[in-house]
PDB file of C-alpha atoms in Angstrom:
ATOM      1  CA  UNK V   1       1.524  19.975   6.048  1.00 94.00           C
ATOM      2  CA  UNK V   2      -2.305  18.599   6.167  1.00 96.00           C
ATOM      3  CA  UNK V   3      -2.811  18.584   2.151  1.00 96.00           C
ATOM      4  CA  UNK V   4      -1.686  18.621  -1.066  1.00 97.00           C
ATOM      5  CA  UNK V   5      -3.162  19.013  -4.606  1.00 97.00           C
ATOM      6  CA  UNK V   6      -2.825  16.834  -7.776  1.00 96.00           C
ATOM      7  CA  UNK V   7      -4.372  18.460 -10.563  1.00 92.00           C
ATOM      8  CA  UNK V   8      -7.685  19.048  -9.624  1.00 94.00           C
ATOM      9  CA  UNK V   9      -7.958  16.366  -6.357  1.00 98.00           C
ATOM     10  CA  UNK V  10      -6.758  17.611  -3.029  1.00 98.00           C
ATOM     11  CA  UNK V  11      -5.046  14.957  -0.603  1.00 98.00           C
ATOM     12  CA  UNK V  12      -5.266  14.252   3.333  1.00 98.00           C
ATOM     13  CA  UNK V  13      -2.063  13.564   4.770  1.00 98.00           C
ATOM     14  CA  UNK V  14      -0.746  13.065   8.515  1.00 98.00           C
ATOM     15  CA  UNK V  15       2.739  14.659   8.832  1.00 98.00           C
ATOM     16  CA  UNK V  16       4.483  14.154  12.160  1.00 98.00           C
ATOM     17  CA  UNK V  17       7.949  14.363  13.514  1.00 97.00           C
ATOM     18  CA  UNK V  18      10.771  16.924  13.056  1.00 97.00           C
ATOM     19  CA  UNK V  19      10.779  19.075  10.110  1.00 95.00           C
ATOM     20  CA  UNK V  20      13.937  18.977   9.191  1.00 95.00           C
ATOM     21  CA  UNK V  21      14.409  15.276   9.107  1.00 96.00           C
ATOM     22  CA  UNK V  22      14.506  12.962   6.325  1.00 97.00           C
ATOM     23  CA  UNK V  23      11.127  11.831   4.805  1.00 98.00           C
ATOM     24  CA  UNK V  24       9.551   8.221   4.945  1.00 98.00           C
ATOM     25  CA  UNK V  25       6.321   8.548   3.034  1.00 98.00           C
ATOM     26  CA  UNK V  26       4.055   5.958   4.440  1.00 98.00           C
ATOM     27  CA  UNK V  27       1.577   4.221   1.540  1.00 98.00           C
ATOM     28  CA  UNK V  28      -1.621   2.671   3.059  1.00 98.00           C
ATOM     29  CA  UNK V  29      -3.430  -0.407   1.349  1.00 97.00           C
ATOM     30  CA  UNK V  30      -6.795  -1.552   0.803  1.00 97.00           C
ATOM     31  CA  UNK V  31      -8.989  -0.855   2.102  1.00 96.00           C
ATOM     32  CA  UNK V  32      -7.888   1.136   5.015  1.00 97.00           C
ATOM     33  CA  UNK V  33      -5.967   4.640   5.239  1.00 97.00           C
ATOM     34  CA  UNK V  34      -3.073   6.662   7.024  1.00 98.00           C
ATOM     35  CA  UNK V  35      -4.321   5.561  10.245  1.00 97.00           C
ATOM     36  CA  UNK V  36      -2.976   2.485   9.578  1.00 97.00           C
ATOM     37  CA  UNK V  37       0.581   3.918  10.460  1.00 98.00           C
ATOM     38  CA  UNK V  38      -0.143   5.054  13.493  1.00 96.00           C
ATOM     39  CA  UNK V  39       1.169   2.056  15.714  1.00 96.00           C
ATOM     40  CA  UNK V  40       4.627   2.708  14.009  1.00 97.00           C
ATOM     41  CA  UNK V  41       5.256   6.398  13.741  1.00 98.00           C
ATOM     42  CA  UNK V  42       6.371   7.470  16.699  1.00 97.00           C
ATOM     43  CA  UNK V  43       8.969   5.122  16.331  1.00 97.00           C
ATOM     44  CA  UNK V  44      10.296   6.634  12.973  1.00 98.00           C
ATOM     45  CA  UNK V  45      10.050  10.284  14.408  1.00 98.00           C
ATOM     46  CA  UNK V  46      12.436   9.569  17.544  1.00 98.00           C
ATOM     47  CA  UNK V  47      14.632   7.795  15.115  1.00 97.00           C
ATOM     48  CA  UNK V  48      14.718  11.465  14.185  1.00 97.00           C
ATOM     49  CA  UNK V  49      12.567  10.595  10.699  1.00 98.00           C
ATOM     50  CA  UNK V  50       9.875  13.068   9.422  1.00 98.00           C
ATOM     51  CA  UNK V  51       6.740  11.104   8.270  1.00 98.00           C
ATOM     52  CA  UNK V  52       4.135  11.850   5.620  1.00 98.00           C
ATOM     53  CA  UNK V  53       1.060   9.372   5.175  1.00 98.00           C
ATOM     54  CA  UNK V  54      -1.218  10.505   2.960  1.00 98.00           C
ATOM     55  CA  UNK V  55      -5.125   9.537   2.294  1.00 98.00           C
ATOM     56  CA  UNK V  56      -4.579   8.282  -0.679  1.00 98.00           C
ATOM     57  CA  UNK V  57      -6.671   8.438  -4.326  1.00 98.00           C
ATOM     58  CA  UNK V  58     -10.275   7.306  -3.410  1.00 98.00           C
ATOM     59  CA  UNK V  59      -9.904   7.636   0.365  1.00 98.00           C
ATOM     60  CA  UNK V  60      -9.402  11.464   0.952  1.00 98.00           C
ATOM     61  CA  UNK V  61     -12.779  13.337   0.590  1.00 97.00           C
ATOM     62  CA  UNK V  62     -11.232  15.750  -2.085  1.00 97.00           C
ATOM     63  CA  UNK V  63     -10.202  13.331  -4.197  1.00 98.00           C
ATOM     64  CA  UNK V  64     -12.599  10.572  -4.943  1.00 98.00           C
ATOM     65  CA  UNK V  65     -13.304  10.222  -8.909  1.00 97.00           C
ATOM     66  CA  UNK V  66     -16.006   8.444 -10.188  1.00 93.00           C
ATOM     67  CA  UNK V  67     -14.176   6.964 -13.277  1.00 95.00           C
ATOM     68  CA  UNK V  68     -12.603   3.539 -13.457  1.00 94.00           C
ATOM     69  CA  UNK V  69     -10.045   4.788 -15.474  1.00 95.00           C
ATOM     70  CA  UNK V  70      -9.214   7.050 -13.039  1.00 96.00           C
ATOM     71  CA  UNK V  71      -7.386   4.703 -10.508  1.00 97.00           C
ATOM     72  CA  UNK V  72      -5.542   3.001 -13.137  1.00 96.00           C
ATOM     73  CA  UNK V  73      -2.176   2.721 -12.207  1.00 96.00           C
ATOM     74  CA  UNK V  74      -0.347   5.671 -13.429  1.00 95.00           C
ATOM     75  CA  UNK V  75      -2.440   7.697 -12.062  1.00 96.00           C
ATOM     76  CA  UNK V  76      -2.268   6.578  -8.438  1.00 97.00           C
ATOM     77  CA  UNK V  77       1.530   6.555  -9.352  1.00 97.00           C
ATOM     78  CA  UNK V  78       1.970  10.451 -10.612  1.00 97.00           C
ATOM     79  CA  UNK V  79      -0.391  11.082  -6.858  1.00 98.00           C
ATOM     80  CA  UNK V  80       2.677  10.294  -5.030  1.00 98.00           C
ATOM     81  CA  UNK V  81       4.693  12.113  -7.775  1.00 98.00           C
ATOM     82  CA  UNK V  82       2.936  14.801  -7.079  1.00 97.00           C
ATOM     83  CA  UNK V  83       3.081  14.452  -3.040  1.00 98.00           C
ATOM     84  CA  UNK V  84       6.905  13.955  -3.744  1.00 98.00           C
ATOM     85  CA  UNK V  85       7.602  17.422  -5.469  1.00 97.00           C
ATOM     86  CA  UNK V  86       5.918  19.107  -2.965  1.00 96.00           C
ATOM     87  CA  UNK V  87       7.997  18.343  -0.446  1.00 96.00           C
ATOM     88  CA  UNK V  88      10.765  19.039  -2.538  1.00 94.00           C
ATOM     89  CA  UNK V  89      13.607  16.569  -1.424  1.00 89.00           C
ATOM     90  CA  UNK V  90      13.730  12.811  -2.350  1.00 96.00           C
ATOM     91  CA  UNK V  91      11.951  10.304   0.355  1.00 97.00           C
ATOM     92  CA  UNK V  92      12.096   7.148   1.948  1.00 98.00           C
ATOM     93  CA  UNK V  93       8.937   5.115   0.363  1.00 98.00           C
ATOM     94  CA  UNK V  94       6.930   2.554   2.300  1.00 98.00           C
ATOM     95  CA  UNK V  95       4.269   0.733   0.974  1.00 98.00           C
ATOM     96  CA  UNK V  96       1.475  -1.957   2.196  1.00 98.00           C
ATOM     97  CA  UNK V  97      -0.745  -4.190   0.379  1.00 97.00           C
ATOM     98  CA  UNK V  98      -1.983  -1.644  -2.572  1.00 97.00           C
ATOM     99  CA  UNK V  99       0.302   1.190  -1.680  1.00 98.00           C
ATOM    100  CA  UNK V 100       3.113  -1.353  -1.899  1.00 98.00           C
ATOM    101  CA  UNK V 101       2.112  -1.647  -5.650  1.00 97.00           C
ATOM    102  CA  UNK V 102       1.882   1.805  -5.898  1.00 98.00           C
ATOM    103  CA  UNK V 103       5.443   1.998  -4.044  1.00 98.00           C
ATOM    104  CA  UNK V 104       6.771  -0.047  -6.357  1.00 98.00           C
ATOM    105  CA  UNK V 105       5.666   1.653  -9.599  1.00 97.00           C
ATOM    106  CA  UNK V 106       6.846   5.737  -8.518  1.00 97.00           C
ATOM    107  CA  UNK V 107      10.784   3.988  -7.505  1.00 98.00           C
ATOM    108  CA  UNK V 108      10.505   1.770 -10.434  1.00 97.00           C
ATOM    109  CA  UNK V 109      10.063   5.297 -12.837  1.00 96.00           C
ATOM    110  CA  UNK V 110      11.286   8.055 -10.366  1.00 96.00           C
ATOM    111  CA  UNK V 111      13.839   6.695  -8.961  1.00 96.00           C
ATOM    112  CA  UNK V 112      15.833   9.954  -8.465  1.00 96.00           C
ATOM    113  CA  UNK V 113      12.787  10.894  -6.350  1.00 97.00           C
ATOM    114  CA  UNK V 114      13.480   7.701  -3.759  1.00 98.00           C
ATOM    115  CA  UNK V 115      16.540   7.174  -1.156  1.00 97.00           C
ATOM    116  CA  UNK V 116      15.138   4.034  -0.176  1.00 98.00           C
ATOM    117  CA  UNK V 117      11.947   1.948  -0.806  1.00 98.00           C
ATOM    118  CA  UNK V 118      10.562  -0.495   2.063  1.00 98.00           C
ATOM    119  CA  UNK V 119       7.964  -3.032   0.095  1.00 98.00           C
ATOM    120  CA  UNK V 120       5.299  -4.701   2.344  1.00 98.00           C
ATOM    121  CA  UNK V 121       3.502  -7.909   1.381  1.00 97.00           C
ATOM    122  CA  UNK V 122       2.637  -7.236  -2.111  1.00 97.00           C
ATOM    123  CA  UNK V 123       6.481  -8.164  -4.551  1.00 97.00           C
ATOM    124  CA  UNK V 124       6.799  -6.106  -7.183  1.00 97.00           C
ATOM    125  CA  UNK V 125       4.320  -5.799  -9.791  1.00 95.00           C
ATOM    126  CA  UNK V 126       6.396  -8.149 -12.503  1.00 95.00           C
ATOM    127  CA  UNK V 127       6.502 -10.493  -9.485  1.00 95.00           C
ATOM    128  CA  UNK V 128       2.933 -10.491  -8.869  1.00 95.00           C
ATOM    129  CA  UNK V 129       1.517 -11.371 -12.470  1.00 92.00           C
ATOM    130  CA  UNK V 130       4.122 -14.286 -12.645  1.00 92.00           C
ATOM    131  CA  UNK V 131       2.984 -15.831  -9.851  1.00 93.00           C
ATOM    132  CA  UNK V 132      -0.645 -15.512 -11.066  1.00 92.00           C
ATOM    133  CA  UNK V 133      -0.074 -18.022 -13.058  1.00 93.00           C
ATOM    134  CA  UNK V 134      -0.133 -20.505 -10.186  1.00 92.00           C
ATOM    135  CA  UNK V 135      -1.332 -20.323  -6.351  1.00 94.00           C
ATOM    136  CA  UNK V 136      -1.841 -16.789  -6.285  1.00 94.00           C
ATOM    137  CA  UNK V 137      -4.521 -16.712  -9.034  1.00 94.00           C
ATOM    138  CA  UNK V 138      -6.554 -18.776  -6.254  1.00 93.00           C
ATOM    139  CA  UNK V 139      -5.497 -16.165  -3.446  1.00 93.00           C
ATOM    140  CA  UNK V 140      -6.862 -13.446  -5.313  1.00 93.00           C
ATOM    141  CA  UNK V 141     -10.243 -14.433  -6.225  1.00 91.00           C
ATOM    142  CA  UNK V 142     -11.869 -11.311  -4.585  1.00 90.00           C
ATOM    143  CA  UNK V 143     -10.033  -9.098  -7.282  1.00 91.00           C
ATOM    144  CA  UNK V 144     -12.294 -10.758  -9.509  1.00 90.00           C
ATOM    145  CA  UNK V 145     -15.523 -10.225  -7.536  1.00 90.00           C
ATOM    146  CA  UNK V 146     -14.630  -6.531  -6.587  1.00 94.00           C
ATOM    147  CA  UNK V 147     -14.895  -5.624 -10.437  1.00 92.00           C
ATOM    148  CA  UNK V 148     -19.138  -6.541  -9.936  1.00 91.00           C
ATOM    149  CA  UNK V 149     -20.681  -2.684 -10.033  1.00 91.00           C
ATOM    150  CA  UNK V 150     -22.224  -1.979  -6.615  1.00 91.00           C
ATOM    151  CA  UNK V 151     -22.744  -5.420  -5.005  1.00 93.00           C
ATOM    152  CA  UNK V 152     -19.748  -5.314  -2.989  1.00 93.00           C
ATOM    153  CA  UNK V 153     -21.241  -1.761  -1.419  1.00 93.00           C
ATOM    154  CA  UNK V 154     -24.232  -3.391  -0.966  1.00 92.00           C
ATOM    155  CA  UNK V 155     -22.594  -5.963   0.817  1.00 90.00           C
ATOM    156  CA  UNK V 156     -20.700  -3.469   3.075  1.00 91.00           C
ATOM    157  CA  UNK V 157     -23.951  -1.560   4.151  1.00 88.00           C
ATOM    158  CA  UNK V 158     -24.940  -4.341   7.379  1.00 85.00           C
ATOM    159  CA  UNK V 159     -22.542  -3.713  10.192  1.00 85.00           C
ATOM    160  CA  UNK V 160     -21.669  -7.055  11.328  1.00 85.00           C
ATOM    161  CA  UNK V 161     -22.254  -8.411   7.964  1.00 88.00           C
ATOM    162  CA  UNK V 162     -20.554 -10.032   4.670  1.00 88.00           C
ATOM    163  CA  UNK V 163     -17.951  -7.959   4.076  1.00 89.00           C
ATOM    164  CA  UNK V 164     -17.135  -7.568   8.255  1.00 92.00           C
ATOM    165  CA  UNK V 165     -16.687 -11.197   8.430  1.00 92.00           C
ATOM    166  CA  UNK V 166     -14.655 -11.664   5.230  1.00 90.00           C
ATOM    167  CA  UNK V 167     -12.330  -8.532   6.619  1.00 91.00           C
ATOM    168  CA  UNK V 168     -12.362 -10.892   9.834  1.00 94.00           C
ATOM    169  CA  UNK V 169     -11.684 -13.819   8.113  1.00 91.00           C
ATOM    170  CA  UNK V 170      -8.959 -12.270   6.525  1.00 90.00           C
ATOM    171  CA  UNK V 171      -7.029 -11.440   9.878  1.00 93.00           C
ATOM    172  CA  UNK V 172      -8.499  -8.362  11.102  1.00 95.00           C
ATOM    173  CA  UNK V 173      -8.569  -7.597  14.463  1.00 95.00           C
ATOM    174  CA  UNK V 174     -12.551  -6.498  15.711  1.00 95.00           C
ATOM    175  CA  UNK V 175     -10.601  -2.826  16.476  1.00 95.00           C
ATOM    176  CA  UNK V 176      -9.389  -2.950  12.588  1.00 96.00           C
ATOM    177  CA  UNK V 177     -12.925  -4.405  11.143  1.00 95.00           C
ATOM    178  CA  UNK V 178     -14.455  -1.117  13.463  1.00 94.00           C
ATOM    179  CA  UNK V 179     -11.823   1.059  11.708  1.00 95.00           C
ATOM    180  CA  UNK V 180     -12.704  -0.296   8.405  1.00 95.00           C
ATOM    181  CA  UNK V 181     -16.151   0.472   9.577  1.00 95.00           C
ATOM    182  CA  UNK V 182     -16.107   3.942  10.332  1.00 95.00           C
ATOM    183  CA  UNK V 183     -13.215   5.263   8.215  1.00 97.00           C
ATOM    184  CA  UNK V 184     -14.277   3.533   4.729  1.00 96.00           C
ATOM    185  CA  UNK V 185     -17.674   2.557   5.147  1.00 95.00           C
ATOM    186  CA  UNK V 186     -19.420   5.140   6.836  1.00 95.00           C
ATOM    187  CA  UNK V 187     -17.196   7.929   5.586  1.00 96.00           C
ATOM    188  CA  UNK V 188     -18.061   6.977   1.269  1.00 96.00           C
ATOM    189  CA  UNK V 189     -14.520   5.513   0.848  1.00 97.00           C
ATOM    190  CA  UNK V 190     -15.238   2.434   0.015  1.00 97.00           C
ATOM    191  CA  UNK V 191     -16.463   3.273  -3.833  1.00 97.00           C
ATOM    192  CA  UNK V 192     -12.872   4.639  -4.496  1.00 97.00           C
ATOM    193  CA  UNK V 193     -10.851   2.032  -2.617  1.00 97.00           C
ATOM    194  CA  UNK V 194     -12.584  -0.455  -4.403  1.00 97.00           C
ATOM    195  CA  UNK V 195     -11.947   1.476  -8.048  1.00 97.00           C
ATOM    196  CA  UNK V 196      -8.529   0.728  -7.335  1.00 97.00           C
ATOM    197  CA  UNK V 197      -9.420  -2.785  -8.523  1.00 96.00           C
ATOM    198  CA  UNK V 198     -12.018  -1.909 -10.793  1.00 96.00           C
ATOM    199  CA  UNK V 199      -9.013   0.469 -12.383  1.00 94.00           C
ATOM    200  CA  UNK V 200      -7.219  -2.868 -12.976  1.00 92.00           C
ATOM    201  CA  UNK V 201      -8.219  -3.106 -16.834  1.00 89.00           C
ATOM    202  CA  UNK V 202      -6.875   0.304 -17.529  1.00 89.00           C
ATOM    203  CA  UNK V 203      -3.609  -0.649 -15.757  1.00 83.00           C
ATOM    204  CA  UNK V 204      -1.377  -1.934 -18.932  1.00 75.00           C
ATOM    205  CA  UNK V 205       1.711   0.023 -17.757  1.00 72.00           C
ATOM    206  CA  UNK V 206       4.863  -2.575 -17.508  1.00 84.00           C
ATOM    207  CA  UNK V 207       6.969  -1.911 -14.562  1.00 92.00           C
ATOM    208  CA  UNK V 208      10.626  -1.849 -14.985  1.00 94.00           C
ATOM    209  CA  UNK V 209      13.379  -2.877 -12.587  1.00 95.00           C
ATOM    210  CA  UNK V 210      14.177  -0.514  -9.137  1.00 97.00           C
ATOM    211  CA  UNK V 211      17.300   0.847  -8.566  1.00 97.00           C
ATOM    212  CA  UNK V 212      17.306   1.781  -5.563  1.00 97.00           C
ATOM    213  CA  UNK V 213      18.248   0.359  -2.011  1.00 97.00           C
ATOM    214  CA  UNK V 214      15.196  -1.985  -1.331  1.00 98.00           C
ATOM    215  CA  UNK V 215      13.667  -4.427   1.695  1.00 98.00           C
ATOM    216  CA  UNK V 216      10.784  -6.686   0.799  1.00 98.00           C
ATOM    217  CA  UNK V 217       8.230  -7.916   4.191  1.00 98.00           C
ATOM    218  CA  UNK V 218       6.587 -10.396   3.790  1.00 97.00           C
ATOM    219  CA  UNK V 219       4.557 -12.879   6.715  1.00 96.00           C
ATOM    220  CA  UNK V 220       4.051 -16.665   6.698  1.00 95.00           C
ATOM    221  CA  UNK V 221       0.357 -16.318   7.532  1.00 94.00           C
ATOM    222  CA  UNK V 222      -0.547 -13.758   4.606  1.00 95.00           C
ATOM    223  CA  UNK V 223      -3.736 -15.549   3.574  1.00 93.00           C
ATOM    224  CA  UNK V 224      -3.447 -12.941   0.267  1.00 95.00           C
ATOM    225  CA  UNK V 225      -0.174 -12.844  -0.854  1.00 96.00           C
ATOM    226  CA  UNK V 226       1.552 -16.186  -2.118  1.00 94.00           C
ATOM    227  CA  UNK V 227       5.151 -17.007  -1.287  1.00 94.00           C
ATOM    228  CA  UNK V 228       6.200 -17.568  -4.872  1.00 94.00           C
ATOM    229  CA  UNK V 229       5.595 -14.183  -6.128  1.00 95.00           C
ATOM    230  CA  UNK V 230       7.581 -13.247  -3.048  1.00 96.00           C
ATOM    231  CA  UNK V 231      10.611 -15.307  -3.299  1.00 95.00           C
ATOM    232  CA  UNK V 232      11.121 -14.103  -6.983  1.00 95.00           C
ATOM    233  CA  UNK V 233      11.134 -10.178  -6.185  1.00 95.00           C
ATOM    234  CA  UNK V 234      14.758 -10.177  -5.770  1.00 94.00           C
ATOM    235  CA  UNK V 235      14.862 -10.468  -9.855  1.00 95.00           C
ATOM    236  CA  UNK V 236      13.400  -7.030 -10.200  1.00 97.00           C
ATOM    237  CA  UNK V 237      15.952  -5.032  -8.157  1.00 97.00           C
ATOM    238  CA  UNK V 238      18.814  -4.162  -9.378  1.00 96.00           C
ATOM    239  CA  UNK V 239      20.450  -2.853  -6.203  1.00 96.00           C
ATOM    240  CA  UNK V 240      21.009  -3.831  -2.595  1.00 96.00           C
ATOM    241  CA  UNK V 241      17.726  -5.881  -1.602  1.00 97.00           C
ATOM    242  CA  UNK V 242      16.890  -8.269   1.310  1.00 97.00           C
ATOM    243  CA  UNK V 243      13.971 -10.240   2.006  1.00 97.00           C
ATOM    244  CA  UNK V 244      12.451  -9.934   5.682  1.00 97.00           C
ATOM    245  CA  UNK V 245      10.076 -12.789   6.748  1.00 96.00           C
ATOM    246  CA  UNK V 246       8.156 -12.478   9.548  1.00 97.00           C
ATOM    247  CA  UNK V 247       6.622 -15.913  10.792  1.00 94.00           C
ATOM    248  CA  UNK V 248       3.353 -16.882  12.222  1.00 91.00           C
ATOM    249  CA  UNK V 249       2.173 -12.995  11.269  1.00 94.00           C
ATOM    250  CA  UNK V 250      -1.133 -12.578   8.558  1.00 95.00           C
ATOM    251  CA  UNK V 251      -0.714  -9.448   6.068  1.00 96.00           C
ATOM    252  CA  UNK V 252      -1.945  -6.335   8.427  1.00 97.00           C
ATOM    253  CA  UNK V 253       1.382  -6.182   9.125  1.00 97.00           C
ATOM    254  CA  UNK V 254       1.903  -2.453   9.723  1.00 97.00           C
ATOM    255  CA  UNK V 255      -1.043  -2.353  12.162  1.00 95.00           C
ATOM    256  CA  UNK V 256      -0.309  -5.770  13.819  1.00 96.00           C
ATOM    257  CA  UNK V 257       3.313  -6.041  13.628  1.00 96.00           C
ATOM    258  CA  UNK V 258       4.135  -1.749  14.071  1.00 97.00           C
ATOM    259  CA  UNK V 259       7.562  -2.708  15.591  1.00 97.00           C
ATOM    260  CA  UNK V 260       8.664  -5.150  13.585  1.00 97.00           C
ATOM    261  CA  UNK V 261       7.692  -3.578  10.626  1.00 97.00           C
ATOM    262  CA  UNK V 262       9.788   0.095  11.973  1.00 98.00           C
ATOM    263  CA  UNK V 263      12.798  -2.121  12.802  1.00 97.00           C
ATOM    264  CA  UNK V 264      12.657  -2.687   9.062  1.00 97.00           C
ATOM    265  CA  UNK V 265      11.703   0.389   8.395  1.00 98.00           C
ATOM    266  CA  UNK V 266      14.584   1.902  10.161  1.00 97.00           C
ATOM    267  CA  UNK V 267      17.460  -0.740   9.185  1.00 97.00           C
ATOM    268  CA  UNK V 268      16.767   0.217   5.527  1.00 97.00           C
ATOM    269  CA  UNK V 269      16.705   3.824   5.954  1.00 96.00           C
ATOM    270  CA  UNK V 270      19.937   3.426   8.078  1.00 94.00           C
ATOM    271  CA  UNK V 271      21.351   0.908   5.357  1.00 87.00           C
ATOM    272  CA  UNK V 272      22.096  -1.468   8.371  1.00 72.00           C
ATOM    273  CA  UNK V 273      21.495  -5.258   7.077  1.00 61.00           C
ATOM    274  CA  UNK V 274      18.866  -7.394   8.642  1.00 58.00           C
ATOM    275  CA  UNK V 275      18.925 -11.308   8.214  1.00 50.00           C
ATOM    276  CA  UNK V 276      16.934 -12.173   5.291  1.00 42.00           C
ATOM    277  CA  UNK V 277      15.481 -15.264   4.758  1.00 42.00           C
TER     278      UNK V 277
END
């Protein structure tokens, strides 16, 4: 498999590992894409796991809409929906920073479509507007300046510039800010990973409880993702759930941490317990 269509927008993916095993689905974040896997496939596929990790809405050249309204939530939701039904058997669903939102929302209202759902730094939606209410209203000051039209593409133009020193800042390695380079900036991605925020006002849908088997990572150093919003995710499952913490690492977890976050990965797939915190 190298595509699939939703509707009129045609998706990237990178499937690897045997056919006939079971399927993680691997959700990327902002504002990078599948190749942010990489470091931890291999991994799954010995394990004997089949992995799908698609370009998502905004990122794959075939399906970049100019709307805002267009990468409101449900929308990005019925994309993996979509991805889902084509492969025509109920996955495991991973998800990191945005694509953990996203993860959430398709087990939340599909959850005959999901065996298991791993979470990665971002709690569940519910979760996540609670704790805006305190620290992490302060953490996310950049959703804020992402909704300005065209300055933060502006920004984004000077190699070596504003946004490559925020992405720095924020814990990127120099190979992941060269990444973000070529593979969003150069390549016109970074108008449609950005509507993702800029979709945010069209993005009423509540979010109901999962019920499903579910692991939520989270890292001491995430400068993005406050502990609070975290610590109260275990309210929105309403099944087995643990709570992996992973000290000393910053949010890139799945590119930084690929081991770590497989173990996971793998222990939830497996149904083996890990030691939450």
């Amino acid at each position: 498999m190298t595509s699939f269509r939703n509707h009129a927008l045609t998706f990237d993916v990178v499937d690897e590992g045997p056919l006939d095993g079971e399927i993680v689905v691997l959700l990327h974040g902002f504002p990078e894409r599948a190749s942010s896997w990489r470091g931890l496939t291999a991994r799954l596929n010995e394990a004997g796991y089949r992995t799908i990790a698609p370009d998502q809405r905004g990122y794959s050249p075939g399906a970049r809409p100019r709307r805002r309204r267009d990468y409101a939530m449900p929308r990005l939701a019925q994309d993996v929906v979509a991805l889902i039904d084509t492969l025509g058997a109920p996955v495991h669903l991973v998800g990191h920073d945005w694509g953990s939102a996203v993860a959430w929302t398709v087990t939340a209202h599909h959850p005959d479509r999901i065996r298991t759902l791993t979470a990665i730094s971002v709690p569940h939606p519910e979760a996540f507007l609670r704790a805006m209410r305190g620290r992490q209203l302060a953490r996310s000051w950049y959703m804020g300046a992402f909704q300005l039209p065209k300055v933060p593409e502006l920004l984004a133009r000077r190699a070596g510039g504003v946004m490559d020193r925020a992405m720095r800042a924020g814990g990127m390695t120099p190979d992941e800010v060269a990444r973000f380079r070529t593979e969003i900036v150069d390549d016109g991605a970074l108008p449609g990973g950005l509507g993702w925020y800029r979709g945010l006002p069209f993005s009423s849908q509540s979010c109901p409880a999962v019920r499903v088997p579910t692991t939520m990572v989270w890292s001491t150093g995430d400068d993005f993702i406050d502990e609070a919003g975290v610590r109260a995710c275990g309210n929105h499952v309403e099944a087995p759930y643990e709570l992996v913490v992973l000290e000393g690492a910053n949010h890139w977890l799945p590119s930084q941490c690929p081991a770590a976050v497989a173990d996971v990965i793998l222990r939830r797939a497996e149904g083996t317990p890990t030691t939450p915190r």
